[in-house]
Short mmCIF file of C-alpha atoms in Angstrom, two decimals:
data_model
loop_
_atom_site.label_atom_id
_atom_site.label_comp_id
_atom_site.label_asym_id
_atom_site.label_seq_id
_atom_site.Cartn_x
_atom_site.Cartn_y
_atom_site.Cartn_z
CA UNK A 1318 132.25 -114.52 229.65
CA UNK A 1319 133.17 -111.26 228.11
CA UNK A 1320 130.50 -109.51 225.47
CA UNK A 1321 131.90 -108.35 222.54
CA UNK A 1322 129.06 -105.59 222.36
CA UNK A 1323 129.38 -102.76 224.51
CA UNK A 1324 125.81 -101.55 223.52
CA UNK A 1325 123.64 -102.61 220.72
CA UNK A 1326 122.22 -99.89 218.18
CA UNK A 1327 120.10 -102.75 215.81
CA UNK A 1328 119.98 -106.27 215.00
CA UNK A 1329 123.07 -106.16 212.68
CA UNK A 1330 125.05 -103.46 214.07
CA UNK A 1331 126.69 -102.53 217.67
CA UNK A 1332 128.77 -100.23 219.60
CA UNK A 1333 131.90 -102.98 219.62
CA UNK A 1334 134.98 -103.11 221.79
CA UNK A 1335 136.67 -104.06 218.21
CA UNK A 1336 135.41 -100.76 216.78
CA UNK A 1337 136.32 -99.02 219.54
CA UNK A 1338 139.92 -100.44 219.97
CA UNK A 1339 140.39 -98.82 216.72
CA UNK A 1340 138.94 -95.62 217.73
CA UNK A 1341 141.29 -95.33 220.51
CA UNK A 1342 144.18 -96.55 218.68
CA UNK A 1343 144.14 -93.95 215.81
CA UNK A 1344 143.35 -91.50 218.67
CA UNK A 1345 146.77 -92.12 220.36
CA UNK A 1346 148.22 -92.19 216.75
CA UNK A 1347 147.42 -88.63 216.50
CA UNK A 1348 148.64 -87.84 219.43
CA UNK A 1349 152.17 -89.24 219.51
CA UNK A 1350 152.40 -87.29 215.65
CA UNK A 1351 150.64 -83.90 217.17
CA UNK A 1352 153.22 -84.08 219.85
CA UNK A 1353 156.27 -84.83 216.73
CA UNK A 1354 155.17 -81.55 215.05
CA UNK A 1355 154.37 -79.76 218.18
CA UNK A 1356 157.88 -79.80 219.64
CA UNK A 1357 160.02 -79.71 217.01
CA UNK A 1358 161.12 -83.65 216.81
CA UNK A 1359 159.46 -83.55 213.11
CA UNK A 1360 159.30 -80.90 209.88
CA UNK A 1361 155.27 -81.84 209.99
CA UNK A 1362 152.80 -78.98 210.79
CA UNK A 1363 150.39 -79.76 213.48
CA UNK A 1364 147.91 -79.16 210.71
CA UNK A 1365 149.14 -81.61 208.05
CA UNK A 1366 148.58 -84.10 211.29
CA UNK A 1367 144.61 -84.27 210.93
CA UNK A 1368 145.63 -84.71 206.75
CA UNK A 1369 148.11 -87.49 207.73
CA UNK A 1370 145.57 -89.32 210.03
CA UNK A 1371 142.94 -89.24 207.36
CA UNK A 1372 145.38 -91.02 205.18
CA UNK A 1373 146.41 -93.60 207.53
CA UNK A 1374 142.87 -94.35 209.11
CA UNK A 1375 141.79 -95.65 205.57
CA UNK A 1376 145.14 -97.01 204.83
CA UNK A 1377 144.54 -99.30 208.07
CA UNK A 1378 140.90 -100.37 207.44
CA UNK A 1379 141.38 -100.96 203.37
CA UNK A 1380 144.87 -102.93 204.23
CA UNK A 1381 144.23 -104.53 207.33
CA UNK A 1382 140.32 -105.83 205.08
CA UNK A 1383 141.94 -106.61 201.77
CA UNK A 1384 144.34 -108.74 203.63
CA UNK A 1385 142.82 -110.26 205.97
CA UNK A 1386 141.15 -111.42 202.37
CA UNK A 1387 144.03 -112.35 200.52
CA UNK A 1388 146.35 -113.78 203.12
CA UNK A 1389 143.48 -115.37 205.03
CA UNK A 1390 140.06 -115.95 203.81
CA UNK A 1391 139.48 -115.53 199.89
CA UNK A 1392 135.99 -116.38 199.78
CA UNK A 1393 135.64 -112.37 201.46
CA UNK A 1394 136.63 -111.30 197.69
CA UNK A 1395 133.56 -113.24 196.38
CA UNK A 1396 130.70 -113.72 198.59
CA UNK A 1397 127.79 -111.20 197.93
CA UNK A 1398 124.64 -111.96 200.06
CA UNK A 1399 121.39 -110.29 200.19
CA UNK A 1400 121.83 -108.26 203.74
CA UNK A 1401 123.54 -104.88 203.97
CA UNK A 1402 126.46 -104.23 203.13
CA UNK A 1403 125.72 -107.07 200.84
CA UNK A 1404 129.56 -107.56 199.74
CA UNK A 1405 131.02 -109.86 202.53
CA UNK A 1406 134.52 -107.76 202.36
CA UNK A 1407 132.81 -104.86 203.64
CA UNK A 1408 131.11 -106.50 206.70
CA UNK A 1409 133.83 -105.76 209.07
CA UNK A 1410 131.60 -105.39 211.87
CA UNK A 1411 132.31 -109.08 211.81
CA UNK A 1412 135.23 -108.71 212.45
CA UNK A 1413 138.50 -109.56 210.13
CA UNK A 1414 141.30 -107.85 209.65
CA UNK A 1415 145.49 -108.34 209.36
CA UNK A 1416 147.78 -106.63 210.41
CA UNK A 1417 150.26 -107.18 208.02
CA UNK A 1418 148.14 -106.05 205.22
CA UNK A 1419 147.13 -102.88 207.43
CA UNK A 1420 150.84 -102.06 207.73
CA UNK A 1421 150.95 -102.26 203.69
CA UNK A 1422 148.08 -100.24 203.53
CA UNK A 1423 149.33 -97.77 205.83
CA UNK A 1424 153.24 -97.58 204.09
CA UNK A 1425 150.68 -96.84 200.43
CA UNK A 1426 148.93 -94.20 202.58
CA UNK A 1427 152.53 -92.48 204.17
CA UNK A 1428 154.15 -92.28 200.71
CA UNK A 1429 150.96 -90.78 199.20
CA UNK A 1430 150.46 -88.42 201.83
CA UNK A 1431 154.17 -87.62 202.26
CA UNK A 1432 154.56 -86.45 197.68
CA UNK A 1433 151.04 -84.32 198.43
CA UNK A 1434 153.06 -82.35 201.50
CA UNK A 1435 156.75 -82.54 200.34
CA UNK A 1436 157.99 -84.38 203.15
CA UNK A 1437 160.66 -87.02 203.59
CA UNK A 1438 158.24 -90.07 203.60
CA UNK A 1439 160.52 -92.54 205.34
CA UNK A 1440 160.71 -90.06 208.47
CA UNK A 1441 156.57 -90.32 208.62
CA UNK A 1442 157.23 -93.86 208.09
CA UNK A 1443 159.17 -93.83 211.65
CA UNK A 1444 156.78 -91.58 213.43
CA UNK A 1445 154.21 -93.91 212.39
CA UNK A 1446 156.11 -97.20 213.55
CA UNK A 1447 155.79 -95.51 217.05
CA UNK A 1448 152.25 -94.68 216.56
CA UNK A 1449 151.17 -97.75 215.49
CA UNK A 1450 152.17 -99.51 218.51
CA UNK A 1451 149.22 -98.48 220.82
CA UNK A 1452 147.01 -99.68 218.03
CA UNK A 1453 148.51 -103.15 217.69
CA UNK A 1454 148.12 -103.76 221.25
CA UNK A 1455 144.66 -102.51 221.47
CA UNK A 1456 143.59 -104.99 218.65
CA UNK A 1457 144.62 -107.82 219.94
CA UNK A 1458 142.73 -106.90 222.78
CA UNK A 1459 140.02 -106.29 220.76
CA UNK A 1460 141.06 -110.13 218.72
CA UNK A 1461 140.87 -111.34 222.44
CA UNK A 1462 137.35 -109.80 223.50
CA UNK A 1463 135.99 -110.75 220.16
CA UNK A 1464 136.93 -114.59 220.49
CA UNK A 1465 139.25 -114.97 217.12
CA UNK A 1466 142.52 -116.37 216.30
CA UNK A 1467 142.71 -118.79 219.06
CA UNK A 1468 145.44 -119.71 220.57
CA UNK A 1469 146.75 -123.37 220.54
CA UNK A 1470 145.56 -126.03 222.84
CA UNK A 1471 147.17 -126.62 226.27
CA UNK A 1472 148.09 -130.17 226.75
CA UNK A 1473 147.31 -130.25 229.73
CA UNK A 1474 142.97 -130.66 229.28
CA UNK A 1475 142.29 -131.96 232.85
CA UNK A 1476 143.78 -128.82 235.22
CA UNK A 1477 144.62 -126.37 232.68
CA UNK A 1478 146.65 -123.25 234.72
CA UNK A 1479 144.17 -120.54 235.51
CA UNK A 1480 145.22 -118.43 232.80
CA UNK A 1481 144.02 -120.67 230.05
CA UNK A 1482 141.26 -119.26 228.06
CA UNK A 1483 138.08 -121.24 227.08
CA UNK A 1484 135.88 -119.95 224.21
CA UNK A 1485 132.23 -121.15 224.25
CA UNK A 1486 132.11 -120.30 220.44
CA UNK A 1487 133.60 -123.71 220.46
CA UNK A 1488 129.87 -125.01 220.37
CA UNK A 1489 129.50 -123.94 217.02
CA UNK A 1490 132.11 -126.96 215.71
CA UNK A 1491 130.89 -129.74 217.96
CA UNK A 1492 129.51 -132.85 216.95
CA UNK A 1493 125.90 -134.07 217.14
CA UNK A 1494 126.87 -136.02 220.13
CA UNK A 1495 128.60 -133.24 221.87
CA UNK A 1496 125.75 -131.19 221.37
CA UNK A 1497 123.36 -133.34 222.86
CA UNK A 1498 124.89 -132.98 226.22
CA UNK A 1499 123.38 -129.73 226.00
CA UNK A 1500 120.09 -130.84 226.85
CA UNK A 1501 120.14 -130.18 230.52
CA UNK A 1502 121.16 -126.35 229.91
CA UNK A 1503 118.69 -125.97 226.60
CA UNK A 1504 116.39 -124.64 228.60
CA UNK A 1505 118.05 -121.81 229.57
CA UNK A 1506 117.12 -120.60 226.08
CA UNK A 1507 113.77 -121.63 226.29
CA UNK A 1508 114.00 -124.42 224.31
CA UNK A 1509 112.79 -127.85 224.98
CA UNK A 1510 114.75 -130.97 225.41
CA UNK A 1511 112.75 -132.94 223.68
CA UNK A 1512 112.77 -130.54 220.85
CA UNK A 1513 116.32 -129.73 221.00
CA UNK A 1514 117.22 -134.04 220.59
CA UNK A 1515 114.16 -134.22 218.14
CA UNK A 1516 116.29 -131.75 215.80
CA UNK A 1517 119.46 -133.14 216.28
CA UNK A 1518 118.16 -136.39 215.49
CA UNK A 1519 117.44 -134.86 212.24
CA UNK A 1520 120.93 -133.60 211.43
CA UNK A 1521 122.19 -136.90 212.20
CA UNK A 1522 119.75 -138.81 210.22
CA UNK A 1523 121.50 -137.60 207.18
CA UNK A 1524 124.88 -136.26 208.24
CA UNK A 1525 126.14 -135.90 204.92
CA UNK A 1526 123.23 -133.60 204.05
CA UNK A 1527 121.55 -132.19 207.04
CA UNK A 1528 118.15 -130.54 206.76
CA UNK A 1529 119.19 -126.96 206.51
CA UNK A 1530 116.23 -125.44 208.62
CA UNK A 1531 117.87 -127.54 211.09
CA UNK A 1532 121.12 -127.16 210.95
CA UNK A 1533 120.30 -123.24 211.26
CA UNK A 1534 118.43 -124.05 214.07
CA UNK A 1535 120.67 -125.74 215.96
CA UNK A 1536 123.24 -122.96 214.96
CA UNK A 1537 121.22 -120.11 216.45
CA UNK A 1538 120.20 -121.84 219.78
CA UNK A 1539 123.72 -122.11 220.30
CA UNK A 1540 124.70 -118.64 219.85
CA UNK A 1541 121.68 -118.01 222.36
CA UNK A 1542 123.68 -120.49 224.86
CA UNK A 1543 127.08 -118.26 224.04
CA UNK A 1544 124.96 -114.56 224.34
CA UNK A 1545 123.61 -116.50 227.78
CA UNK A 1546 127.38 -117.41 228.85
CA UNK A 1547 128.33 -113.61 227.81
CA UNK A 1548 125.44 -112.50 230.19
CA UNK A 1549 126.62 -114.08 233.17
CA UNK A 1550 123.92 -117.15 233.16
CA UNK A 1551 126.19 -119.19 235.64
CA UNK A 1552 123.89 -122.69 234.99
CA UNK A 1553 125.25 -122.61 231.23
CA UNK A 1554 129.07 -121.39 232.57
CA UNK A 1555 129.29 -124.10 234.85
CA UNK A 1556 127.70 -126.66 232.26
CA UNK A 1557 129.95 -126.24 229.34
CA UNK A 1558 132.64 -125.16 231.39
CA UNK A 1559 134.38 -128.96 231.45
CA UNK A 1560 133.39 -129.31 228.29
CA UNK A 1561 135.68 -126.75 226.24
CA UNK A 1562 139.07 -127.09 225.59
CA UNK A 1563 141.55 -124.88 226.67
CA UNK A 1564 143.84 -122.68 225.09
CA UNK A 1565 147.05 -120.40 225.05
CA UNK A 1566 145.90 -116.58 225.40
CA UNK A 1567 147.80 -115.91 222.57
CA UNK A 1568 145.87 -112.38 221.76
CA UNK A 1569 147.03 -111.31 225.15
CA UNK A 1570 150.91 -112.91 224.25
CA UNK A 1571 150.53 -110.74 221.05
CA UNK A 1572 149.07 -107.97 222.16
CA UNK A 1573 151.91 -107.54 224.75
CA UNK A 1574 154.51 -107.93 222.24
CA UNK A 1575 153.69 -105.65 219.38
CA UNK A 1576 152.42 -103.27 222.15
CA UNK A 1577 154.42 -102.04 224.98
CA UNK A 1578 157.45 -104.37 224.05
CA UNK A 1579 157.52 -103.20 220.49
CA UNK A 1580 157.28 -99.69 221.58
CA UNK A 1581 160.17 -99.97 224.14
CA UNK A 1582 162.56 -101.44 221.77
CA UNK A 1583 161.99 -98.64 219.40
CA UNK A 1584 162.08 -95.92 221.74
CA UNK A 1585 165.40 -97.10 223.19
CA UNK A 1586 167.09 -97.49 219.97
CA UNK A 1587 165.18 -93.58 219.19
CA UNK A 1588 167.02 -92.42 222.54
CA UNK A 1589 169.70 -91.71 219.87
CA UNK A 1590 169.06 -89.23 216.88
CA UNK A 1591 168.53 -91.59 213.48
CA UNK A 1592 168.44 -91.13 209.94
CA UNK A 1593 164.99 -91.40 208.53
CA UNK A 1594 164.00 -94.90 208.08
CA UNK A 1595 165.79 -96.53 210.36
CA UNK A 1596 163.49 -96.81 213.16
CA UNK A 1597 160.86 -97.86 210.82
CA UNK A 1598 163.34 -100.92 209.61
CA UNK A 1599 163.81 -101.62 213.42
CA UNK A 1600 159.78 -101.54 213.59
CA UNK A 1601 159.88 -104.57 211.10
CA UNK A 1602 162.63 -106.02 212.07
CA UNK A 1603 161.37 -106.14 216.01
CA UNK A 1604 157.52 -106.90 214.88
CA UNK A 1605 158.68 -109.84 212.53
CA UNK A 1606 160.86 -111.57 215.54
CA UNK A 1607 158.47 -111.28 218.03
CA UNK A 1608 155.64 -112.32 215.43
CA UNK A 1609 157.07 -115.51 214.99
CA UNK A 1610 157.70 -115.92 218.41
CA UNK A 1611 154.33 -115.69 219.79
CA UNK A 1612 152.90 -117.30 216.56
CA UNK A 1613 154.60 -120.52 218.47
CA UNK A 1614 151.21 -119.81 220.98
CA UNK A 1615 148.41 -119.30 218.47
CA UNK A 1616 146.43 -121.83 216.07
CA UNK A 1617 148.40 -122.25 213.15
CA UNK A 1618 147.26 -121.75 209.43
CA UNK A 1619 147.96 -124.38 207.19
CA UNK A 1620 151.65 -124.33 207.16
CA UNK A 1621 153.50 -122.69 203.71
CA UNK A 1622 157.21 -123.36 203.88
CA UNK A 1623 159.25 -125.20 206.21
CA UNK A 1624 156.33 -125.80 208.94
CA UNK A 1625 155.61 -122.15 209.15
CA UNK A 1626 152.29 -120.77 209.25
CA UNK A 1627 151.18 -118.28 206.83
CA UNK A 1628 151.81 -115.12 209.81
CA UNK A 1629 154.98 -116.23 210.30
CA UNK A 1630 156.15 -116.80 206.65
CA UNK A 1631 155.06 -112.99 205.98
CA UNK A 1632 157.24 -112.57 209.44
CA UNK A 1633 160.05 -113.72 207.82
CA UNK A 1634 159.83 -111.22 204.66
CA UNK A 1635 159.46 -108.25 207.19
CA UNK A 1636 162.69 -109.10 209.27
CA UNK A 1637 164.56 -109.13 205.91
CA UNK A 1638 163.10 -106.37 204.68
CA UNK A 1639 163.82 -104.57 208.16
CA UNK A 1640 166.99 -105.67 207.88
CA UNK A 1641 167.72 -104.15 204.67
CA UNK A 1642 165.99 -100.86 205.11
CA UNK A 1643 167.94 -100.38 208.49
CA UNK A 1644 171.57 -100.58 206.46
CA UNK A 1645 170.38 -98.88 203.52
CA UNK A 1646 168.93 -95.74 205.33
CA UNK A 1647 172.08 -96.05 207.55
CA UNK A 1648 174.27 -95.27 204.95
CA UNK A 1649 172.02 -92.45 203.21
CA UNK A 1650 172.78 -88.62 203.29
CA UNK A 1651 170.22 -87.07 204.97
CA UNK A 1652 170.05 -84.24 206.66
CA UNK A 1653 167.72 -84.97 208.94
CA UNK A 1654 167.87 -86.91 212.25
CA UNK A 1655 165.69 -86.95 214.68
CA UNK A 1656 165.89 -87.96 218.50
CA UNK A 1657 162.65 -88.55 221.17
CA UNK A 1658 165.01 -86.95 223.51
CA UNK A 1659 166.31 -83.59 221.80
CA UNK A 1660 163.95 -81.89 219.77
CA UNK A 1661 164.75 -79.83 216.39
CA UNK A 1662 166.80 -81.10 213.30
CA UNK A 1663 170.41 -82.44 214.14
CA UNK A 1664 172.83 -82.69 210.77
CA UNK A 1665 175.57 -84.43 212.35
CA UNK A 1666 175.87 -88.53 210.51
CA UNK A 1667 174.09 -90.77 212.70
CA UNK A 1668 172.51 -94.11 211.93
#
């Protein structure tokens, strides 16, 4: 039931929880640095905060874009189309981003930001760990609110538990046949019966190649139907209610995990003053585990090596990689080691 647009500004473009989940999230980024720099926990000026944001806010949004490309849907790279912003990579108020390739975008942005200011790059690297966390949580909120990356069927289709989450975007993959049992709501839209099976009867005439006037056709009165669920219309809820399948909340799993979970795991190992890049190794190393944990709960991508889905392969690389960075930086001289508990530099050897 829940409207992805908080407020609508035109046709194309909206005031979106998504957007705003971002927002918010860098927000609280700055924060959690301002407070770093303001009492002492970090050799960054309050002032090269606002610098180190910049940085990191287009780190996120070129990263998180360019991989949601790569990793996830080429055809982004490619598809040009006559409607601003014309370049299908840019249309992010679509929606379409991942967070692994946000977290490489954001490590480019760190290092670059960290030779401009002279600063040890792999201690921003663990302030930003911490930061990031609000951020992760509030976009799989956001994934949630926005109705992507589903999670996986329950097998249980005649009581699911009550926390099972239908999607009516679900619609939008049925059959002809499905979508004829629509024709006792259609009108909700204004829309005929008789004209809704008269177009349907059209698609299926020629399945293989539809009329495309119709096909759109049918395509937008269903996203009517979906913007009427959204609104409340309880004749269309309770309609298409037993018709949709339902699902693991796996946004809400995730968002949990790489949120407050993520976050407490790094603070308690922080309770401790560490060399500089350790607690961004234990950032990987945490995210990566409980990434392919709760991948277990989502719809899988086509599966890459050894039945693992394309999140959880990259998974794997960061809890390696986490792994090494946490015994490498371990064993590094540095004189710097910072604490969440007791402000100021500490030289003593610490991992």
């Amino acid at each position: 039931r829940i409207d992805p647009v908080i407020f609508p500004i035109t046709e194309a473009f909206a005031v979106r929880w998504y957007g705003l989940s971002y927002a918010v999230g860098f927000l609280l980024a700055w924060l959690i640095f301002r407070w770093f720099a303001k009492s002492g926990r970090s050799p960054l000026s309050v002032t090269a905060v606002g610098d180190l944001m910049f940085y990191g806010i287009i780190g996120v949004m070129v990263g998180g874009r360019v991989g949601y490309a790569v990793f996830y849907q080429p055809a982004l790279l490619y598809t040009f189309t006559g409607d601003f912003p014309f370049w299908d990579l840019l249309a992010i108020n679509k929606g379409g981003m991942a967070s692994h390739g946000g977290m490489l975008g954001v490590l480019v942005a760190i290092w670059l930001f960290s030779r401009r200011h002279q600063v040890e790059w792999l201690h921003v690297l663990d302030v930003g760990a911490l930061a990031a966390t609000p951020g992760l949580f509030l976009g799989r909120m956001a994934n949630f609110i926005n109705a992507e990356l589903w999670g996986r069927p329950l097998a249980d289709q005649t009581s699911p538990p009550w926390w099972s989450v239908k999607y009516p975007q679900e619609m939008h993959q049925w059959s002809v046949d499905q979508l004829r049992q629509l024709r006792d709501v259609i009108g909700e839209v204004n829309v005929s019966s008789s004209e809704w099976n008269a177009t349907l009867n059209r698609i299926a005439a020629d399945p293989e190649a539809p009329p495309a006037d119709a096909v759109r056709w049918v395509a937008r009165r269903t996203q009517e139907l979906i913007e009427a669920v959204q609104a409340g219309n309880e004749t269309v809820i309770e309609t298409i209610r037993p018709m949709l399948t339902a699902h693991y909340p796996s946004q809400i799993l995730q968002a949990l995990s790489d949120g407050p979970i993520l976050a407490g795991v790094l603070a308690l190992v922080w309770l401790r003053p560490r060399k500089p890049g350790v607690i961004a190794g234990t950032f990987l190393l945490t995210y990566g585990i409980l990434r392919i944990s709760t991948e277990f709960f989502r719809q899988p991508d086509a599966a890459l090596l050894f039945g693992l889905s394309r999140g959880q392969v990259l998974s794997v690389a960061m809890v390696l990689l986490g792994v090494v960075m946490i015994v490498q930086c371990t064993r590094r001289t540095s004189e710097l080691a910072v604490t969440l508990v007791k402000p100021g530099r500490d030289t003593r050897a610490h991992a």
